[in-house]
XYZ file of C-alpha atoms in Angstrom:
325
model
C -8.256 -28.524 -58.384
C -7.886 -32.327 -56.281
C -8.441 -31.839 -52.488
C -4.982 -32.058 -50.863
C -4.249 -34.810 -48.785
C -3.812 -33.804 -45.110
C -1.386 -34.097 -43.183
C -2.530 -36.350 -40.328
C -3.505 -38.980 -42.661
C -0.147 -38.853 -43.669
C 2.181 -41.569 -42.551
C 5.271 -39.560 -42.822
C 4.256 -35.784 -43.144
C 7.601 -34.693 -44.220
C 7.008 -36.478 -47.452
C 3.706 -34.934 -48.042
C 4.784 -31.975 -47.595
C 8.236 -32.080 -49.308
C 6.092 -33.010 -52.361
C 3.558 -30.085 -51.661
C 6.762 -27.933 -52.147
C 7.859 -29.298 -55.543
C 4.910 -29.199 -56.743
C 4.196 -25.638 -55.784
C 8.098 -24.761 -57.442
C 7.363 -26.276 -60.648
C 3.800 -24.427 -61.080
C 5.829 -21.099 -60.222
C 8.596 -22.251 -62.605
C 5.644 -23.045 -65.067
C 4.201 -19.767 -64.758
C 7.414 -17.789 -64.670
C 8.415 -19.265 -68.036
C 5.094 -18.802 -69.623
C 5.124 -14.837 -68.759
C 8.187 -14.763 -70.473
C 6.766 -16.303 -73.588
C 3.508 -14.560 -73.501
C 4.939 -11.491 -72.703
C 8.526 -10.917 -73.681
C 8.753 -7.014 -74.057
C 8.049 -5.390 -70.382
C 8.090 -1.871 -70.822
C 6.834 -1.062 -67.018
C 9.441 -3.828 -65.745
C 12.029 -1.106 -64.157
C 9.169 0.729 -62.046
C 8.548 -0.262 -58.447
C 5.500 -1.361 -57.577
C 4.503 2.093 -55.535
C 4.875 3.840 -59.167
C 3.036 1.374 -60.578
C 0.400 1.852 -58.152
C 0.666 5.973 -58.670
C 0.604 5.469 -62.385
C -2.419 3.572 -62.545
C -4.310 6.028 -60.388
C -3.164 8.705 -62.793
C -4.136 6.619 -66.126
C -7.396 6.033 -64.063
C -8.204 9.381 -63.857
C -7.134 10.551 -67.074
C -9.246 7.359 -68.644
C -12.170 8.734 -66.530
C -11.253 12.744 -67.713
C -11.480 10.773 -71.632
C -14.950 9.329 -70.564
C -16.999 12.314 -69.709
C -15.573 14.478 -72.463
C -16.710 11.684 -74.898
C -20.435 11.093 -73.008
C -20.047 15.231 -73.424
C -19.303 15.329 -77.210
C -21.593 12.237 -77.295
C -24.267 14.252 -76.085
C -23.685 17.445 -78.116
C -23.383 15.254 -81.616
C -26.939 13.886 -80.618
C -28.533 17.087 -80.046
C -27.192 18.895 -83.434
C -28.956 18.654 -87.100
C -28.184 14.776 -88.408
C -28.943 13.409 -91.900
C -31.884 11.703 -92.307
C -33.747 8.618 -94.041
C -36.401 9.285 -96.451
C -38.062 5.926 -97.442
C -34.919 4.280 -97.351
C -33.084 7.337 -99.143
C -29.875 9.002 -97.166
C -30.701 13.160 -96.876
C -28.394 15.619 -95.772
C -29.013 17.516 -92.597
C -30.442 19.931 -92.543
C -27.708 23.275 -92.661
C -26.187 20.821 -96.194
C -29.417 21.128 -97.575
C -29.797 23.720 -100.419
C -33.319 25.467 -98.215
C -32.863 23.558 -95.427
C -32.576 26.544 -93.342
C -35.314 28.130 -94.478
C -38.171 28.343 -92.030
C -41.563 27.267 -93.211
C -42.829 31.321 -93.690
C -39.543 31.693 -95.435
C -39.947 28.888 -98.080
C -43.407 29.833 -99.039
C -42.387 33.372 -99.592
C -39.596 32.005 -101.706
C -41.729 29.554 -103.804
C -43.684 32.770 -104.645
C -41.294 34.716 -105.287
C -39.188 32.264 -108.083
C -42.743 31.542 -109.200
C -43.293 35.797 -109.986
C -39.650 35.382 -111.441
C -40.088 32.291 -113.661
C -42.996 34.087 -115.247
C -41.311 37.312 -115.413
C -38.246 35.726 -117.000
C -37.112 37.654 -120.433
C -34.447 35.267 -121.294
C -34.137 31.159 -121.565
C -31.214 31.337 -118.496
C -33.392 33.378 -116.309
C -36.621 30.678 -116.774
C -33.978 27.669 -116.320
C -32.465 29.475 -112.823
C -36.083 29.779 -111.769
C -37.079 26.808 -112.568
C -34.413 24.973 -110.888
C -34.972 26.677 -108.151
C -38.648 25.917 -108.171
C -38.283 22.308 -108.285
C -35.330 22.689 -105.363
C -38.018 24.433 -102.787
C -40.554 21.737 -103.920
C -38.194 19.334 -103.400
C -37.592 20.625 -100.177
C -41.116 20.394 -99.355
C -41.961 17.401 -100.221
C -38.882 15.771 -98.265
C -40.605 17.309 -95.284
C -43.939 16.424 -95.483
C -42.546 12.693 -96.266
C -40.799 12.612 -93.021
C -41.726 10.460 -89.717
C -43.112 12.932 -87.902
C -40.249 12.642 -84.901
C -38.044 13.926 -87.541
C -40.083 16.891 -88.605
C -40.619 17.918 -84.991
C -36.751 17.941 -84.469
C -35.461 20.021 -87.816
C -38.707 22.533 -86.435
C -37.178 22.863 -83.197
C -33.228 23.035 -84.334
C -34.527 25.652 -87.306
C -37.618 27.402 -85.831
C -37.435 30.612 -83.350
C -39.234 30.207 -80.464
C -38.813 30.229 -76.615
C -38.078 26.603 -76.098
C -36.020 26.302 -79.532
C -32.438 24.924 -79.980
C -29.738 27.219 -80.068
C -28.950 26.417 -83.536
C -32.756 28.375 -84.511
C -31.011 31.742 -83.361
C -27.842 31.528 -85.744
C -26.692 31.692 -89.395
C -26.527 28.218 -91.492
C -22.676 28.741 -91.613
C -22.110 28.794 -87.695
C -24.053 25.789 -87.389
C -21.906 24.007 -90.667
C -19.054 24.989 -88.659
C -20.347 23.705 -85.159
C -21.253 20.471 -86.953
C -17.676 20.161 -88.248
C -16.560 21.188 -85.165
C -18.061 18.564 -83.220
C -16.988 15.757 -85.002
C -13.736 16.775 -84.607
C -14.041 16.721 -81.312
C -15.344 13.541 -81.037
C -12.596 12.046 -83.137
C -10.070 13.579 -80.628
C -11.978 12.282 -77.592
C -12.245 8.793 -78.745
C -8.690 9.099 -79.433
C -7.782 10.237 -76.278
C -10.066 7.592 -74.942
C -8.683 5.076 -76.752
C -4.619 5.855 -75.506
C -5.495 6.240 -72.253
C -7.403 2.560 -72.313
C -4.271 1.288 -73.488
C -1.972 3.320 -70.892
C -4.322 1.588 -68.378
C -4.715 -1.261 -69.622
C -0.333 -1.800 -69.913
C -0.021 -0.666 -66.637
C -2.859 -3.469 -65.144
C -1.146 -6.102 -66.786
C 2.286 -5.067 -65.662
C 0.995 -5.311 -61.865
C -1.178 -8.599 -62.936
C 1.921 -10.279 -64.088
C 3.714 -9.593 -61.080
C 1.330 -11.529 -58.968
C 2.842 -14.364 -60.787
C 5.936 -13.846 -61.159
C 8.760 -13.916 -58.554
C 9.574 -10.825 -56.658
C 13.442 -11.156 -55.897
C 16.190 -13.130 -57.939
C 16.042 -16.745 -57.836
C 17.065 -18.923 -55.720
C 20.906 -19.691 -56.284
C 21.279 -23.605 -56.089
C 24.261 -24.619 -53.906
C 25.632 -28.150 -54.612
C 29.710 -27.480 -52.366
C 27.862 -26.954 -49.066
C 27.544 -29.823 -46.308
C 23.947 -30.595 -47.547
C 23.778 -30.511 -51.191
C 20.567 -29.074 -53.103
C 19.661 -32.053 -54.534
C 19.443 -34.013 -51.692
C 17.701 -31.273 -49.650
C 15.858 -28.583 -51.308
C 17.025 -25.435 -49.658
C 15.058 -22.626 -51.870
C 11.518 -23.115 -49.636
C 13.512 -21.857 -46.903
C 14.310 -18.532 -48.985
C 9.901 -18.199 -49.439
C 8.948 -14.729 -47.787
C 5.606 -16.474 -47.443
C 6.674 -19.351 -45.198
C 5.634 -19.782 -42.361
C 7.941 -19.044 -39.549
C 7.154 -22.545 -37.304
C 7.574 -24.339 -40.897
C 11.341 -22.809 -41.858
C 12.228 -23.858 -38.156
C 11.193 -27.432 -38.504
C 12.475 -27.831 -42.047
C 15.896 -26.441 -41.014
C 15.879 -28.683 -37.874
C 15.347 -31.205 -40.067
C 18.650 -30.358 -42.944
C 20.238 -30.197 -39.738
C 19.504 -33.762 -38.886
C 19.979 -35.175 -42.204
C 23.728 -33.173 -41.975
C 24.713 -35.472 -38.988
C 23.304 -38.452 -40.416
C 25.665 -37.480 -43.135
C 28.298 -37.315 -40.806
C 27.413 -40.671 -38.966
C 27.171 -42.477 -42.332
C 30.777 -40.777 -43.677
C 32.232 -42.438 -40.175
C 30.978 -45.948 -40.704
C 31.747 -46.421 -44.412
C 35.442 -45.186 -43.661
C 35.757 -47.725 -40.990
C 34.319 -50.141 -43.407
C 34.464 -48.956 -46.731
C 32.260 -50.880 -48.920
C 33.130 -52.335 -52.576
C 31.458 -49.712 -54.168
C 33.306 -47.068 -52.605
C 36.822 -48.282 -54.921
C 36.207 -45.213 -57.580
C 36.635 -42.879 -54.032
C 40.493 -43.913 -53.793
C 41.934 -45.319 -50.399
C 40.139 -44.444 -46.919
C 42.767 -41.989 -45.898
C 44.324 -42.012 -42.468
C 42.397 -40.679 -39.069
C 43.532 -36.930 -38.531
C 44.527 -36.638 -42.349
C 43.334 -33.457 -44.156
C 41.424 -35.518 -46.642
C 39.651 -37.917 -44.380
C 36.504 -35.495 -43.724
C 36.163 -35.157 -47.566
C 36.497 -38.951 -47.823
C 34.007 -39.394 -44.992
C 31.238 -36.718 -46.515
C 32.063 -37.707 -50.524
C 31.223 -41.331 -49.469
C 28.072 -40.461 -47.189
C 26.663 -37.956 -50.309
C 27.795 -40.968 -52.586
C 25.992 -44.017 -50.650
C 22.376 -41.802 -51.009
C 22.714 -40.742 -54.598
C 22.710 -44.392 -55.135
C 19.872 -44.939 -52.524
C 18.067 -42.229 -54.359
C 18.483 -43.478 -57.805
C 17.949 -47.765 -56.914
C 21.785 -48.188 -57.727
C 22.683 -51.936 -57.813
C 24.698 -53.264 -55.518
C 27.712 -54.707 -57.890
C 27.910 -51.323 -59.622
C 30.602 -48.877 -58.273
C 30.474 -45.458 -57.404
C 27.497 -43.454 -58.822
C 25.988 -45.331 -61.746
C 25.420 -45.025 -64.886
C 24.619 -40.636 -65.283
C 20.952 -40.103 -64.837
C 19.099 -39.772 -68.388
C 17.145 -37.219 -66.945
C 17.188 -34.298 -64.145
C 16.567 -36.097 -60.658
């Protein structure tokens, strides 16, 4: 942003800061018209700020409520039997596995034991069910043994009893299938519930962002009938909340002055109306109704054409402005 020039280098300081002004209304007018683009469905627009305010320390909490029961789940998902990667090939975890469960006493008393049956077998079906399961506890074995050992160590603890063993070593393979269902359910619904209450938050912050920018009361309405028209002096800084009470003093000292110039100026072109006053009609007479509106037409006429570089040999206003003034 360019350094504003200040004041006391100013030669007139009115001027400055009459342009200061217009410059700050157009940004605001700027801004105020690109909120409406940007965001043209306001859903929190009929709250007052104080709700706003309440809301958001509601959705706060309730965002903060979503984050520890998703660090929670987070934490319980991490701690429970996960699949695992077997020189670069996907396993089940362990309670999916077909003797996955089985401890490492347990699967050496079943490799014996479907060994004993697969040479005991009387019929073709019994050798090919012992078989199969033959090659599915040496599978199982030889999964293990190719694990890191990290992994290893962590289906141990999660499947083995002993004191320091997960919880999952003291229950039955369906209990943990269901936990392990369970919890992924759970996490779904928590980074759901995460998710909404981001975007509750998240609406109501930009409801109370966009308000910083945009106007809090109606605007300004423009009044061209009075004694000092708007276009010749801009009356909607003095309306500004912000302004500064020794600022809306002078600049309404200062309408006040330009209004009896006005007058002044309405008194000497009706003693000598000049020949660009014709399109105003006759001076009327002193103490006539109309002679005031004659007086202040002709005053609010002579510095339109001051303001817009009228030539002297045209009458009246001019040619209509091809553009807002």
């Amino acid at each position: 942003m360019r350094p504003q020039r200040s004041l006391a280098d100013a030669e007139d300081p009115s001027v400055v800061l009459a342009w200061r002004i217009d410059r700050y209304l157009e940004h605001c007018a700027d801004k105020t018209a690109h909120a409406h683009r940007t965001h043209p469905n306001r859903p929190l627009a009929a709250l007052t700020d104080t709700q706003l305010h309440h809301l958001r320390e509601r959705a706060t909490a309730r965002r903060t409520r979503a984050l520890d029961e998703v660090a929670a789940v987070q934490a319980a998902v991490a701690s429970q039997p996960a699949p695992v990667s077997v020189d670069g090939l996907p396993h089940p975890a362990w309670p999916h596995r077909p003797y996955g469960a089985a401890t490492l006493g347990a699967l050496a008393a079943e490799l014996a034991r479907h060994l004993t049956e697969s040479a005991l077998a009387h019929t073709p079906a019994q050798a090919r069910a012992a078989a199969a399961a033959h090659a599915a506890l040496r599978q199982e074995i030889a999964l293990r043994q190719s694990m890191p050992w990290r992994l290893r160590a962590r289906e141990d603890w999660q499947r083995e009893r002993s004191p320091l063993a997960a919880h999952t070593a003291y229950q039955d393979t369906a209990t943990t299938r269901a936990e392990l269902r369970g919890n992924r359910l759970r996490e779904e619904a928590a980074q759901g519930a995460l998710a909404r209450a981001g975007i509750i938050w998240a609406r109501i912050d930009a409801e109370l962002r966009l308000r910083t920018h945009l106007p809090d009361r109606p605007p300004h309405q423009v009044d061209n009938t009075g004694p000092l028209p708007h276009w010749l002096a801009d009356t909607t800084v003095l309306a500004e909340p912000q302004l500064e009470a020794s600022w809306r003093s002078q600049l309404a000292e200062r309408h006040r002055m330009l209004a009896t110039v006005l007058t002044h100026r309405g008194l000497a072109l009706a003693a000598a109306p000049p020949a660009w006053t014709r399109p105003l009609g006759p001076v009327p007479d002193p103490g006539h109704r109309l002679r005031p509106v004659w007086e202040h037409t002709a005053a609010l006429t002579e510095a339109w054409r001051e303001r817009r570089n009228v030539p002297v040999g045209v009458e009246g206003l001019g040619e209509r402005p091809r553009h807002r003034p």
